[in-house]
Amino acid sequence: MAETIVLALNGGTGSRAALDWVIERARTIQVSLELITVIDLARLPMTITKDRVIPAYEQMLMDAASRLRRNAPAVQVMTSVRRGAPLQELLNSAANADLLVIGTREATGSLYGTLRHQIAAGVSCPLVIVPTDWTPRNGSVVVGVDDDETSYLAVDFAAREAERLGRELSVVHAWRIPTLLALRWLDAGASPYNEIRMAHAEVLAGMVERVRAEHAAVVVRDTLEHGSAALVITDAAENAEMVVVGTPERGMMAGLLLGSVAHDLLISMPCPVVVVPHPADMPLLIANAEQNK
């Protein structure tokens, strides 16, 4: 079964990098691709009519589709110009997809650069954000984990990617001692530092064991460090092919809440970042993962 990808383009350099990323992916997996762009007609200057804008966006998609067919002729591709608010249109477009892919520039750069945190917070399938300077690497696949449901899905996604690419999987777990607890230790004159570290080591070991049981061919390296999770994962992903992280359950805050680690990674962008939603927010990914076992 082909993997269904929605690739959002806006004509910038980030879009070209995202298209290159999909082309590279199509060399190792069967892909069905929808190229989309979003026009917010309500925000067009009065001097520019939709009759001038829409053909330009359609041509951009046609050029991207032509480039894709030249470089990845096996990919099934269709194009779509959507009209409306970019955030909502992008989320709607990914409702039945396996992946949503966008490109980005700097933190305050392109249209999708300013929206990427909102998209990541609201999307119901894994989101791939490709930095504008992306080129293929031979690095590992890095996944940040914690002791929660989203980490299990993030690890499964990352392990499948490592297996597909024939790369090492780096499973990273960072931990910190809560400030209030540290203050209590100072007052008491004792510290259960080693006990807490061992508890976190067990979390990491459980994740590694899960990968080795289900993906025996994947070489796994584990990293346990005390410190900020975002900084630890960013350092580990400096030369990585991609980094995968999960997000917390959104619940009543749907579309507004993004985990702090994912938030920080989308600012630093050490490599393509894959944001995997909480299980309660992604029934399609769960079904697809079961189907592909």
PDB file of N, CA and C in Angstrom, residues 25-76:
ATOM      1  N   ARG A  25      12.518  10.370  -0.387  1.00  0.00           N
ATOM      2  CA  ARG A  25      11.744   9.335   0.308  1.00  0.00           C
ATOM      3  C   ARG A  25      11.148   8.338  -0.684  1.00  0.00           C
ATOM      4  N   ALA A  26      10.727   8.855  -1.825  1.00  0.00           N
ATOM      5  CA  ALA A  26      10.093   8.003  -2.834  1.00  0.00           C
ATOM      6  C   ALA A  26      11.055   6.992  -3.447  1.00  0.00           C
ATOM      7  N   ARG A  27      12.340   7.148  -3.199  1.00  0.00           N
ATOM      8  CA  ARG A  27      13.311   6.164  -3.704  1.00  0.00           C
ATOM      9  C   ARG A  27      13.268   4.862  -2.914  1.00  0.00           C
ATOM     10  N   THR A  28      12.695   4.891  -1.718  1.00  0.00           N
ATOM     11  CA  THR A  28      12.706   3.703  -0.863  1.00  0.00           C
ATOM     12  C   THR A  28      11.318   3.228  -0.459  1.00  0.00           C
ATOM     13  N   ILE A  29      10.269   3.973  -0.836  1.00  0.00           N
ATOM     14  CA  ILE A  29       8.927   3.603  -0.419  1.00  0.00           C
ATOM     15  C   ILE A  29       7.924   4.054  -1.474  1.00  0.00           C
ATOM     16  N   GLN A  30       6.854   3.296  -1.642  1.00  0.00           N
ATOM     17  CA  GLN A  30       5.814   3.675  -2.602  1.00  0.00           C
ATOM     18  C   GLN A  30       5.006   4.838  -2.035  1.00  0.00           C
ATOM     19  N   VAL A  31       4.866   5.890  -2.843  1.00  0.00           N
ATOM     20  CA  VAL A  31       4.250   7.122  -2.361  1.00  0.00           C
ATOM     21  C   VAL A  31       3.105   7.555  -3.260  1.00  0.00           C
ATOM     22  N   SER A  32       2.022   7.985  -2.632  1.00  0.00           N
ATOM     23  CA  SER A  32       0.926   8.673  -3.313  1.00  0.00           C
ATOM     24  C   SER A  32       0.911  10.086  -2.760  1.00  0.00           C
ATOM     25  N   LEU A  33       1.102  11.078  -3.635  1.00  0.00           N
ATOM     26  CA  LEU A  33       1.369  12.443  -3.181  1.00  0.00           C
ATOM     27  C   LEU A  33       0.313  13.420  -3.673  1.00  0.00           C
ATOM     28  N   GLU A  34      -0.126  14.293  -2.755  1.00  0.00           N
ATOM     29  CA  GLU A  34      -0.958  15.429  -3.123  1.00  0.00           C
ATOM     30  C   GLU A  34      -0.152  16.698  -2.866  1.00  0.00           C
ATOM     31  N   LEU A  35       0.095  17.452  -3.915  1.00  0.00           N
ATOM     32  CA  LEU A  35       0.750  18.745  -3.805  1.00  0.00           C
ATOM     33  C   LEU A  35      -0.332  19.803  -3.620  1.00  0.00           C
ATOM     34  N   ILE A  36      -0.260  20.560  -2.529  1.00  0.00           N
ATOM     35  CA  ILE A  36      -1.279  21.575  -2.296  1.00  0.00           C
ATOM     36  C   ILE A  36      -0.634  22.925  -2.018  1.00  0.00           C
ATOM     37  N   THR A  37      -1.400  23.974  -2.276  1.00  0.00           N
ATOM     38  CA  THR A  37      -1.040  25.313  -1.830  1.00  0.00           C
ATOM     39  C   THR A  37      -2.314  25.987  -1.365  1.00  0.00           C
ATOM     40  N   VAL A  38      -2.165  26.941  -0.475  1.00  0.00           N
ATOM     41  CA  VAL A  38      -3.327  27.613   0.113  1.00  0.00           C
ATOM     42  C   VAL A  38      -3.271  29.095  -0.213  1.00  0.00           C
ATOM     43  N   ILE A  39      -4.365  29.626  -0.737  1.00  0.00           N
ATOM     44  CA  ILE A  39      -4.486  31.051  -1.023  1.00  0.00           C
ATOM     45  C   ILE A  39      -5.523  31.637  -0.079  1.00  0.00           C
ATOM     46  N   ASP A  40      -5.088  32.583   0.708  1.00  0.00           N
ATOM     47  CA  ASP A  40      -6.012  33.285   1.605  1.00  0.00           C
ATOM     48  C   ASP A  40      -6.500  34.529   0.873  1.00  0.00           C
ATOM     49  N   LEU A  41      -7.592  34.380   0.121  1.00  0.00           N
ATOM     50  CA  LEU A  41      -8.088  35.474  -0.707  1.00  0.00           C
ATOM     51  C   LEU A  41      -8.477  36.693   0.116  1.00  0.00           C
ATOM     52  N   ALA A  42      -8.877  36.452   1.367  1.00  0.00           N
ATOM     53  CA  ALA A  42      -9.293  37.571   2.215  1.00  0.00           C
ATOM     54  C   ALA A  42      -8.127  38.488   2.558  1.00  0.00           C
ATOM     55  N   ARG A  43      -6.912  37.997   2.436  1.00  0.00           N
ATOM     56  CA  ARG A  43      -5.735  38.794   2.797  1.00  0.00           C
ATOM     57  C   ARG A  43      -4.995  39.365   1.588  1.00  0.00           C
ATOM     58  N   LEU A  44      -5.540  39.164   0.395  1.00  0.00           N
ATOM     59  CA  LEU A  44      -4.891  39.717  -0.787  1.00  0.00           C
ATOM     60  C   LEU A  44      -5.029  41.229  -0.812  1.00  0.00           C
ATOM     61  N   PRO A  45      -3.976  41.941  -1.231  1.00  0.00           N
ATOM     62  CA  PRO A  45      -4.096  43.392  -1.407  1.00  0.00           C
ATOM     63  C   PRO A  45      -5.208  43.727  -2.401  1.00  0.00           C
ATOM     64  N   MET A  46      -5.846  44.854  -2.225  1.00  0.00           N
ATOM     65  CA  MET A  46      -6.961  45.246  -3.092  1.00  0.00           C
ATOM     66  C   MET A  46      -6.537  45.364  -4.548  1.00  0.00           C
ATOM     67  N   THR A  47      -5.254  45.648  -4.771  1.00  0.00           N
ATOM     68  CA  THR A  47      -4.771  45.847  -6.140  1.00  0.00           C
ATOM     69  C   THR A  47      -4.513  44.540  -6.879  1.00  0.00           C
ATOM     70  N   ILE A  48      -4.577  43.422  -6.170  1.00  0.00           N
ATOM     71  CA  ILE A  48      -4.317  42.116  -6.792  1.00  0.00           C
ATOM     72  C   ILE A  48      -5.598  41.299  -6.793  1.00  0.00           C
ATOM     73  N   THR A  49      -6.030  40.871  -7.949  1.00  0.00           N
ATOM     74  CA  THR A  49      -7.264  40.087  -8.063  1.00  0.00           C
ATOM     75  C   THR A  49      -6.942  38.602  -8.050  1.00  0.00           C
ATOM     76  N   LYS A  50      -7.945  37.816  -7.679  1.00  0.00           N
ATOM     77  CA  LYS A  50      -7.748  36.362  -7.634  1.00  0.00           C
ATOM     78  C   LYS A  50      -7.487  35.795  -9.019  1.00  0.00           C
ATOM     79  N   ASP A  51      -7.960  36.473 -10.070  1.00  0.00           N
ATOM     80  CA  ASP A  51      -7.725  35.997 -11.438  1.00  0.00           C
ATOM     81  C   ASP A  51      -6.243  36.062 -11.807  1.00  0.00           C
ATOM     82  N   ARG A  52      -5.495  36.927 -11.133  1.00  0.00           N
ATOM     83  CA  ARG A  52      -4.055  37.004 -11.364  1.00  0.00           C
ATOM     84  C   ARG A  52      -3.294  36.043 -10.458  1.00  0.00           C
ATOM     85  N   VAL A  53      -3.795  35.849  -9.253  1.00  0.00           N
ATOM     86  CA  VAL A  53      -3.073  35.060  -8.262  1.00  0.00           C
ATOM     87  C   VAL A  53      -3.213  33.559  -8.503  1.00  0.00           C
ATOM     88  N   ILE A  54      -4.431  33.101  -8.716  1.00  0.00           N
ATOM     89  CA  ILE A  54      -4.683  31.660  -8.798  1.00  0.00           C
ATOM     90  C   ILE A  54      -3.886  30.992  -9.918  1.00  0.00           C
ATOM     91  N   PRO A  55      -3.831  31.555 -11.149  1.00  0.00           N
ATOM     92  CA  PRO A  55      -3.014  30.915 -12.192  1.00  0.00           C
ATOM     93  C   PRO A  55      -1.543  30.791 -11.804  1.00  0.00           C
ATOM     94  N   ALA A  56      -1.023  31.779 -11.056  1.00  0.00           N
ATOM     95  CA  ALA A  56       0.380  31.711 -10.647  1.00  0.00           C
ATOM     96  C   ALA A  56       0.607  30.552  -9.694  1.00  0.00           C
ATOM     97  N   TYR A  57      -0.310  30.345  -8.761  1.00  0.00           N
ATOM     98  CA  TYR A  57      -0.187  29.235  -7.817  1.00  0.00           C
ATOM     99  C   TYR A  57      -0.379  27.890  -8.533  1.00  0.00           C
ATOM    100  N   GLU A  58      -1.291  27.853  -9.481  1.00  0.00           N
ATOM    101  CA  GLU A  58      -1.499  26.619 -10.249  1.00  0.00           C
ATOM    102  C   GLU A  58      -0.247  26.264 -11.034  1.00  0.00           C
ATOM    103  N   GLN A  59       0.407  27.279 -11.611  1.00  0.00           N
ATOM    104  CA  GLN A  59       1.638  27.034 -12.359  1.00  0.00           C
ATOM    105  C   GLN A  59       2.743  26.524 -11.440  1.00  0.00           C
ATOM    106  N   MET A  60       2.813  27.081 -10.224  1.00  0.00           N
ATOM    107  CA  MET A  60       3.810  26.623  -9.257  1.00  0.00           C
ATOM    108  C   MET A  60       3.634  25.133  -8.967  1.00  0.00           C
ATOM    109  N   LEU A  61       2.381  24.706  -8.772  1.00  0.00           N
ATOM    110  CA  LEU A  61       2.114  23.302  -8.501  1.00  0.00           C
ATOM    111  C   LEU A  61       2.434  22.432  -9.709  1.00  0.00           C
ATOM    112  N   MET A  62       2.112  22.920 -10.903  1.00  0.00           N
ATOM    113  CA  MET A  62       2.417  22.157 -12.123  1.00  0.00           C
ATOM    114  C   MET A  62       3.922  21.981 -12.288  1.00  0.00           C
ATOM    115  N   ASP A  63       4.681  23.049 -12.003  1.00  0.00           N
ATOM    116  CA  ASP A  63       6.145  22.954 -12.107  1.00  0.00           C
ATOM    117  C   ASP A  63       6.698  21.945 -11.097  1.00  0.00           C
ATOM    118  N   ALA A  64       6.143  21.971  -9.871  1.00  0.00           N
ATOM    119  CA  ALA A  64       6.589  21.027  -8.849  1.00  0.00           C
ATOM    120  C   ALA A  64       6.242  19.598  -9.245  1.00  0.00           C
ATOM    121  N   ALA A  65       5.037  19.410  -9.805  1.00  0.00           N
ATOM    122  CA  ALA A  65       4.619  18.067 -10.233  1.00  0.00           C
ATOM    123  C   ALA A  65       5.508  17.558 -11.366  1.00  0.00           C
ATOM    124  N   SER A  66       5.880  18.451 -12.286  1.00  0.00           N
ATOM    125  CA  SER A  66       6.756  18.055 -13.397  1.00  0.00           C
ATOM    126  C   SER A  66       8.126  17.629 -12.880  1.00  0.00           C
ATOM    127  N   ARG A  67       8.646  18.400 -11.937  1.00  0.00           N
ATOM    128  CA  ARG A  67       9.949  18.061 -11.352  1.00  0.00           C
ATOM    129  C   ARG A  67       9.892  16.728 -10.622  1.00  0.00           C
ATOM    130  N   LEU A  68       8.797  16.502  -9.928  1.00  0.00           N
ATOM    131  CA  LEU A  68       8.617  15.242  -9.215  1.00  0.00           C
ATOM    132  C   LEU A  68       8.572  14.074 -10.186  1.00  0.00           C
ATOM    133  N   ARG A  69       7.827  14.227 -11.269  1.00  0.00           N
ATOM    134  CA  ARG A  69       7.700  13.128 -12.242  1.00  0.00           C
ATOM    135  C   ARG A  69       9.028  12.824 -12.909  1.00  0.00           C
ATOM    136  N   ARG A  70       9.858  13.862 -13.111  1.00  0.00           N
ATOM    137  CA  ARG A  70      11.177  13.627 -13.712  1.00  0.00           C
ATOM    138  C   ARG A  70      12.080  12.840 -12.775  1.00  0.00           C
ATOM    139  N   ASN A  71      12.015  13.143 -11.495  1.00  0.00           N
ATOM    140  CA  ASN A  71      12.930  12.554 -10.535  1.00  0.00           C
ATOM    141  C   ASN A  71      12.378  11.330  -9.812  1.00  0.00           C
ATOM    142  N   ALA A  72      11.061  11.192  -9.772  1.00  0.00           N
ATOM    143  CA  ALA A  72      10.437  10.044  -9.101  1.00  0.00           C
ATOM    144  C   ALA A  72       9.194   9.645  -9.891  1.00  0.00           C
ATOM    145  N   PRO A  73       9.395   9.075 -11.090  1.00  0.00           N
ATOM    146  CA  PRO A  73       8.268   8.795 -11.996  1.00  0.00           C
ATOM    147  C   PRO A  73       7.247   7.811 -11.454  1.00  0.00           C
ATOM    148  N   ALA A  74       7.605   7.024 -10.459  1.00  0.00           N
ATOM    149  CA  ALA A  74       6.674   6.032  -9.929  1.00  0.00           C
ATOM    150  C   ALA A  74       5.645   6.644  -8.970  1.00  0.00           C
ATOM    151  N   VAL A  75       5.874   7.874  -8.556  1.00  0.00           N
ATOM    152  CA  VAL A  75       4.980   8.499  -7.580  1.00  0.00           C
ATOM    153  C   VAL A  75       3.667   8.904  -8.236  1.00  0.00           C
ATOM    154  N   GLN A  76       2.564   8.519  -7.592  1.00  0.00           N
ATOM    155  CA  GLN A  76       1.249   9.003  -8.010  1.00  0.00           C
ATOM    156  C   GLN A  76       1.089  10.407  -7.453  1.00  0.00           C
TER     157      GLN A  76
END
